[in-house]
């Protein structure tokens, strides 16, 4: 029986395609270790737009790994900040964690570590809103794959050493204020202007909703934004408003 299992393993290794070899090399470079189960990383880099049905009829994409990776990433960053800032309160820690793991930050890191070269998606719809978080979503799925493939301890080190330390300046994150919605509110109150944030449309897709938000100053639309949640859409709209107002 052991000989049969070994034979199947050898046949699997022999059947590796050039595409598999490129993915294996890329993952080894990004993660810092050779994958044990390459299938996990194939799944982690498969966007829902190119999902394949398995024998049970379930469409396999990186969404489940994304869910898992999001939880592991959040827990690791929370632990990292908790130890780094032993005298800071819960509000401070929560705010800094959200700035590290927000979609824009994860998209940036995903691009920088080279996910654009290995993620599979339907390029015909690259401009759609669901693809704006492509690299951030794939990064979370990758974290989920690393966790399942190498275990929590290795995954924890991967997040800190390969993602956080090289790409985040924690002191700069603390000094900056990317909460554009707060900026608009503060400006409007200072200038004695009325303001409002409105969700003007919600588009239902198969796997998600797409929100469109507007910022109104004195009942005039100043900025329009988009996002996969109301909060994200409002922040994007607030960013556009800040740019229009020179803030």
GROMACS .gro file of C-alpha atoms in nm:
model
  247
    1UNK     CA    1   0.000   0.000   0.000
    2UNK     CA    2   0.287   0.236   0.090
    3UNK     CA    3   0.458   0.152  -0.241
    4UNK     CA    4   0.134   0.234  -0.428
    5UNK     CA    5   0.107   0.572  -0.255
    6UNK     CA    6   0.470   0.648  -0.337
    7UNK     CA    7   0.411   0.554  -0.699
    8UNK     CA    8   0.110   0.790  -0.719
    9UNK     CA    9   0.323   1.068  -0.569
   10UNK     CA   10   0.597   1.010  -0.827
   11UNK     CA   11   0.343   1.017  -1.110
   12UNK     CA   12   0.198   1.342  -0.976
   13UNK     CA   13   0.544   1.497  -0.970
   14UNK     CA   14   0.610   1.381  -1.324
   15UNK     CA   15   0.286   1.535  -1.446
   16UNK     CA   16   0.377   1.886  -1.335
   17UNK     CA   17   0.325   2.124  -1.623
   18UNK     CA   18   0.540   2.424  -1.705
   19UNK     CA   19   0.261   2.639  -1.561
   20UNK     CA   20   0.275   2.442  -1.235
   21UNK     CA   21   0.652   2.481  -1.220
   22UNK     CA   22   0.625   2.857  -1.270
   23UNK     CA   23   0.365   2.882  -0.994
   24UNK     CA   24   0.577   2.668  -0.761
   25UNK     CA   25   0.878   2.893  -0.825
   26UNK     CA   26   0.673   3.210  -0.772
   27UNK     CA   27   0.522   3.086  -0.445
   28UNK     CA   28   0.864   2.979  -0.317
   29UNK     CA   29   0.996   3.330  -0.393
   30UNK     CA   30   0.697   3.510  -0.235
   31UNK     CA   31   0.650   3.289   0.070
   32UNK     CA   32   1.010   3.188   0.134
   33UNK     CA   33   0.948   2.815   0.129
   34UNK     CA   34   0.866   2.551  -0.129
   35UNK     CA   35   0.493   2.462  -0.129
   36UNK     CA   36   0.401   2.127   0.019
   37UNK     CA   37   0.058   2.116  -0.146
   38UNK     CA   38   0.065   2.313  -0.471
   39UNK     CA   39  -0.308   2.260  -0.524
   40UNK     CA   40  -0.381   2.502  -0.239
   41UNK     CA   41  -0.190   2.777  -0.418
   42UNK     CA   42  -0.357   2.700  -0.750
   43UNK     CA   43  -0.687   2.756  -0.574
   44UNK     CA   44  -0.562   3.069  -0.395
   45UNK     CA   45  -0.474   3.231  -0.727
   46UNK     CA   46  -0.803   3.143  -0.903
   47UNK     CA   47  -1.048   3.435  -0.903
   48UNK     CA   48  -1.419   3.362  -0.897
   49UNK     CA   49  -1.449   3.491  -1.257
   50UNK     CA   50  -1.265   3.178  -1.376
   51UNK     CA   51  -1.397   2.935  -1.114
   52UNK     CA   52  -1.420   2.571  -1.218
   53UNK     CA   53  -1.692   2.327  -1.114
   54UNK     CA   54  -1.573   2.021  -0.927
   55UNK     CA   55  -1.733   1.676  -0.934
   56UNK     CA   56  -1.992   1.787  -0.683
   57UNK     CA   57  -2.095   2.084  -0.894
   58UNK     CA   58  -1.938   2.338  -0.658
   59UNK     CA   59  -1.750   2.623  -0.831
   60UNK     CA   60  -1.400   2.628  -0.687
   61UNK     CA   61  -1.236   2.970  -0.655
   62UNK     CA   62  -1.022   3.145  -0.395
   63UNK     CA   63  -1.320   3.288  -0.203
   64UNK     CA   64  -1.314   3.031   0.080
   65UNK     CA   65  -0.937   3.068   0.121
   66UNK     CA   66  -0.987   3.445   0.115
   67UNK     CA   67  -1.229   3.415   0.408
   68UNK     CA   68  -0.980   3.204   0.604
   69UNK     CA   69  -0.683   3.425   0.518
   70UNK     CA   70  -0.870   3.738   0.623
   71UNK     CA   71  -0.920   3.590   0.971
   72UNK     CA   72  -0.558   3.472   1.002
   73UNK     CA   73  -0.422   3.803   0.875
   74UNK     CA   74  -0.641   4.004   1.113
   75UNK     CA   75  -0.541   3.791   1.412
   76UNK     CA   76  -0.170   3.809   1.330
   77UNK     CA   77  -0.173   4.187   1.283
   78UNK     CA   78  -0.375   4.229   1.605
   79UNK     CA   79  -0.121   4.019   1.796
   80UNK     CA   80   0.170   4.209   1.638
   81UNK     CA   81   0.027   4.551   1.733
   82UNK     CA   82  -0.076   4.433   2.080
   83UNK     CA   83   0.286   4.340   2.157
   84UNK     CA   84   0.441   4.640   1.978
   85UNK     CA   85   0.225   4.896   2.163
   86UNK     CA   86   0.171   4.758   2.517
   87UNK     CA   87   0.031   5.087   2.653
   88UNK     CA   88  -0.207   5.184   2.371
   89UNK     CA   89  -0.583   5.143   2.410
   90UNK     CA   90  -0.822   4.927   2.210
   91UNK     CA   91  -0.938   5.213   1.989
   92UNK     CA   92  -0.583   5.294   1.876
   93UNK     CA   93  -0.500   4.928   1.804
   94UNK     CA   94  -0.823   4.875   1.610
   95UNK     CA   95  -0.766   5.186   1.396
   96UNK     CA   96  -0.406   5.097   1.306
   97UNK     CA   97  -0.501   4.736   1.229
   98UNK     CA   98  -0.778   4.854   0.996
   99UNK     CA   99  -0.531   5.077   0.809
  100UNK     CA  100  -0.294   4.783   0.761
  101UNK     CA  101  -0.551   4.529   0.643
  102UNK     CA  102  -0.784   4.757   0.444
  103UNK     CA  103  -0.843   4.668   0.080
  104UNK     CA  104  -0.629   4.949  -0.062
  105UNK     CA  105  -0.326   4.848   0.147
  106UNK     CA  106  -0.362   4.481   0.066
  107UNK     CA  107  -0.399   4.559  -0.304
  108UNK     CA  108  -0.075   4.757  -0.289
  109UNK     CA  109   0.114   4.478  -0.114
  110UNK     CA  110  -0.036   4.216  -0.345
  111UNK     CA  111   0.099   4.400  -0.648
  112UNK     CA  112   0.441   4.454  -0.492
  113UNK     CA  113   0.496   4.089  -0.405
  114UNK     CA  114   0.411   3.986  -0.761
  115UNK     CA  115   0.058   3.845  -0.745
  116UNK     CA  116  -0.025   4.009  -1.078
  117UNK     CA  117   0.197   3.748  -1.247
  118UNK     CA  118   0.018   3.445  -1.104
  119UNK     CA  119  -0.346   3.536  -1.034
  120UNK     CA  120  -0.598   3.390  -1.281
  121UNK     CA  121  -0.904   3.599  -1.368
  122UNK     CA  122  -1.130   3.687  -1.659
  123UNK     CA  123  -0.937   3.972  -1.818
  124UNK     CA  124  -1.238   4.061  -2.035
  125UNK     CA  125  -1.400   4.206  -1.723
  126UNK     CA  126  -1.087   4.352  -1.562
  127UNK     CA  127  -1.241   4.697  -1.540
  128UNK     CA  128  -1.539   4.583  -1.333
  129UNK     CA  129  -1.569   4.689  -0.970
  130UNK     CA  130  -1.526   4.333  -0.844
  131UNK     CA  131  -1.173   4.332  -0.988
  132UNK     CA  132  -1.064   4.647  -0.806
  133UNK     CA  133  -0.987   4.433  -0.501
  134UNK     CA  134  -0.833   4.154  -0.709
  135UNK     CA  135  -0.483   4.156  -0.557
  136UNK     CA  136  -0.598   4.222  -0.201
  137UNK     CA  137  -0.844   3.934  -0.220
  138UNK     CA  138  -0.578   3.708  -0.370
  139UNK     CA  139  -0.332   3.807  -0.097
  140UNK     CA  140  -0.581   3.703   0.171
  141UNK     CA  141  -0.640   3.375  -0.013
  142UNK     CA  142  -0.263   3.323  -0.029
  143UNK     CA  143  -0.240   3.371   0.348
  144UNK     CA  144  -0.514   3.109   0.387
  145UNK     CA  145  -0.320   2.869   0.164
  146UNK     CA  146   0.005   2.924   0.354
  147UNK     CA  147  -0.176   2.860   0.682
  148UNK     CA  148  -0.321   2.529   0.559
  149UNK     CA  149   0.001   2.427   0.385
  150UNK     CA  150   0.263   2.525   0.644
  151UNK     CA  151   0.077   2.579   0.970
  152UNK     CA  152   0.002   2.882   1.188
  153UNK     CA  153   0.354   2.946   1.320
  154UNK     CA  154   0.507   2.958   0.972
  155UNK     CA  155   0.215   3.166   0.840
  156UNK     CA  156   0.254   3.412   1.128
  157UNK     CA  157   0.622   3.463   1.041
  158UNK     CA  158   0.538   3.496   0.672
  159UNK     CA  159   0.289   3.776   0.743
  160UNK     CA  160   0.525   3.971   0.971
  161UNK     CA  161   0.854   3.916   0.783
  162UNK     CA  162   0.733   3.911   0.422
  163UNK     CA  163   0.430   4.142   0.427
  164UNK     CA  164   0.427   4.379   0.726
  165UNK     CA  165   0.795   4.464   0.784
  166UNK     CA  166   0.894   4.530   0.418
  167UNK     CA  167   0.585   4.722   0.308
  168UNK     CA  168   0.444   4.911   0.606
  169UNK     CA  169   0.593   5.205   0.793
  170UNK     CA  170   0.397   5.178   1.117
  171UNK     CA  171   0.506   5.522   1.238
  172UNK     CA  172   0.390   5.680   0.913
  173UNK     CA  173   0.059   5.494   0.938
  174UNK     CA  174   0.010   5.639   1.286
  175UNK     CA  175   0.091   5.993   1.168
  176UNK     CA  176  -0.134   5.980   0.862
  177UNK     CA  177  -0.512   6.004   0.862
  178UNK     CA  178  -0.670   5.816   0.569
  179UNK     CA  179  -1.019   5.855   0.715
  180UNK     CA  180  -1.143   6.083   0.439
  181UNK     CA  181  -1.497   6.078   0.573
  182UNK     CA  182  -1.377   6.233   0.899
  183UNK     CA  183  -1.186   6.496   0.702
  184UNK     CA  184  -1.501   6.599   0.516
  185UNK     CA  185  -1.704   6.616   0.839
  186UNK     CA  186  -1.436   6.825   1.013
  187UNK     CA  187  -1.406   7.061   0.714
  188UNK     CA  188  -1.784   7.104   0.677
  189UNK     CA  189  -1.828   7.182   1.046
  190UNK     CA  190  -1.541   7.431   1.039
  191UNK     CA  191  -1.678   7.603   0.725
  192UNK     CA  192  -2.036   7.591   0.856
  193UNK     CA  193  -2.148   7.380   0.559
  194UNK     CA  194  -2.420   7.116   0.557
  195UNK     CA  195  -2.305   6.770   0.449
  196UNK     CA  196  -2.452   6.431   0.379
  197UNK     CA  197  -2.335   6.087   0.267
  198UNK     CA  198  -2.583   5.900   0.049
  199UNK     CA  199  -2.590   5.554  -0.107
  200UNK     CA  200  -2.734   5.632  -0.449
  201UNK     CA  201  -2.736   5.282  -0.596
  202UNK     CA  202  -2.679   4.917  -0.507
  203UNK     CA  203  -2.594   4.667  -0.779
  204UNK     CA  204  -2.652   4.301  -0.696
  205UNK     CA  205  -2.413   4.052  -0.855
  206UNK     CA  206  -2.396   3.678  -0.801
  207UNK     CA  207  -2.131   3.684  -0.529
  208UNK     CA  208  -2.136   4.042  -0.400
  209UNK     CA  209  -2.304   4.381  -0.396
  210UNK     CA  210  -2.157   4.697  -0.549
  211UNK     CA  211  -2.242   5.026  -0.379
  212UNK     CA  212  -2.230   5.378  -0.522
  213UNK     CA  213  -2.210   5.665  -0.274
  214UNK     CA  214  -2.213   6.044  -0.300
  215UNK     CA  215  -2.094   6.324  -0.075
  216UNK     CA  216  -2.322   6.628  -0.078
  217UNK     CA  217  -2.210   6.968   0.049
  218UNK     CA  218  -2.497   7.215   0.085
  219UNK     CA  219  -2.708   6.965  -0.112
  220UNK     CA  220  -2.463   6.969  -0.405
  221UNK     CA  221  -2.284   6.643  -0.503
  222UNK     CA  222  -1.909   6.691  -0.463
  223UNK     CA  223  -1.773   6.336  -0.489
  224UNK     CA  224  -1.894   5.997  -0.610
  225UNK     CA  225  -1.734   5.673  -0.495
  226UNK     CA  226  -1.770   5.298  -0.532
  227UNK     CA  227  -1.712   4.996  -0.311
  228UNK     CA  228  -1.812   4.644  -0.216
  229UNK     CA  229  -1.962   4.777   0.109
  230UNK     CA  230  -2.139   5.096   0.212
  231UNK     CA  231  -1.840   5.197   0.424
  232UNK     CA  232  -1.594   5.150   0.137
  233UNK     CA  233  -1.816   5.341  -0.107
  234UNK     CA  234  -1.855   5.631   0.135
  235UNK     CA  235  -1.480   5.645   0.199
  236UNK     CA  236  -1.413   5.644  -0.175
  237UNK     CA  237  -1.667   5.922  -0.226
  238UNK     CA  238  -1.511   6.117   0.060
  239UNK     CA  239  -1.168   6.077  -0.100
  240UNK     CA  240  -1.301   6.218  -0.428
  241UNK     CA  241  -1.460   6.506  -0.237
  242UNK     CA  242  -1.134   6.578  -0.054
  243UNK     CA  243  -0.954   6.595  -0.389
  244UNK     CA  244  -1.221   6.827  -0.533
  245UNK     CA  245  -1.201   7.054  -0.228
  246UNK     CA  246  -0.821   7.052  -0.215
  247UNK     CA  247  -0.808   6.881   0.123
   0.00000   0.00000   0.00000
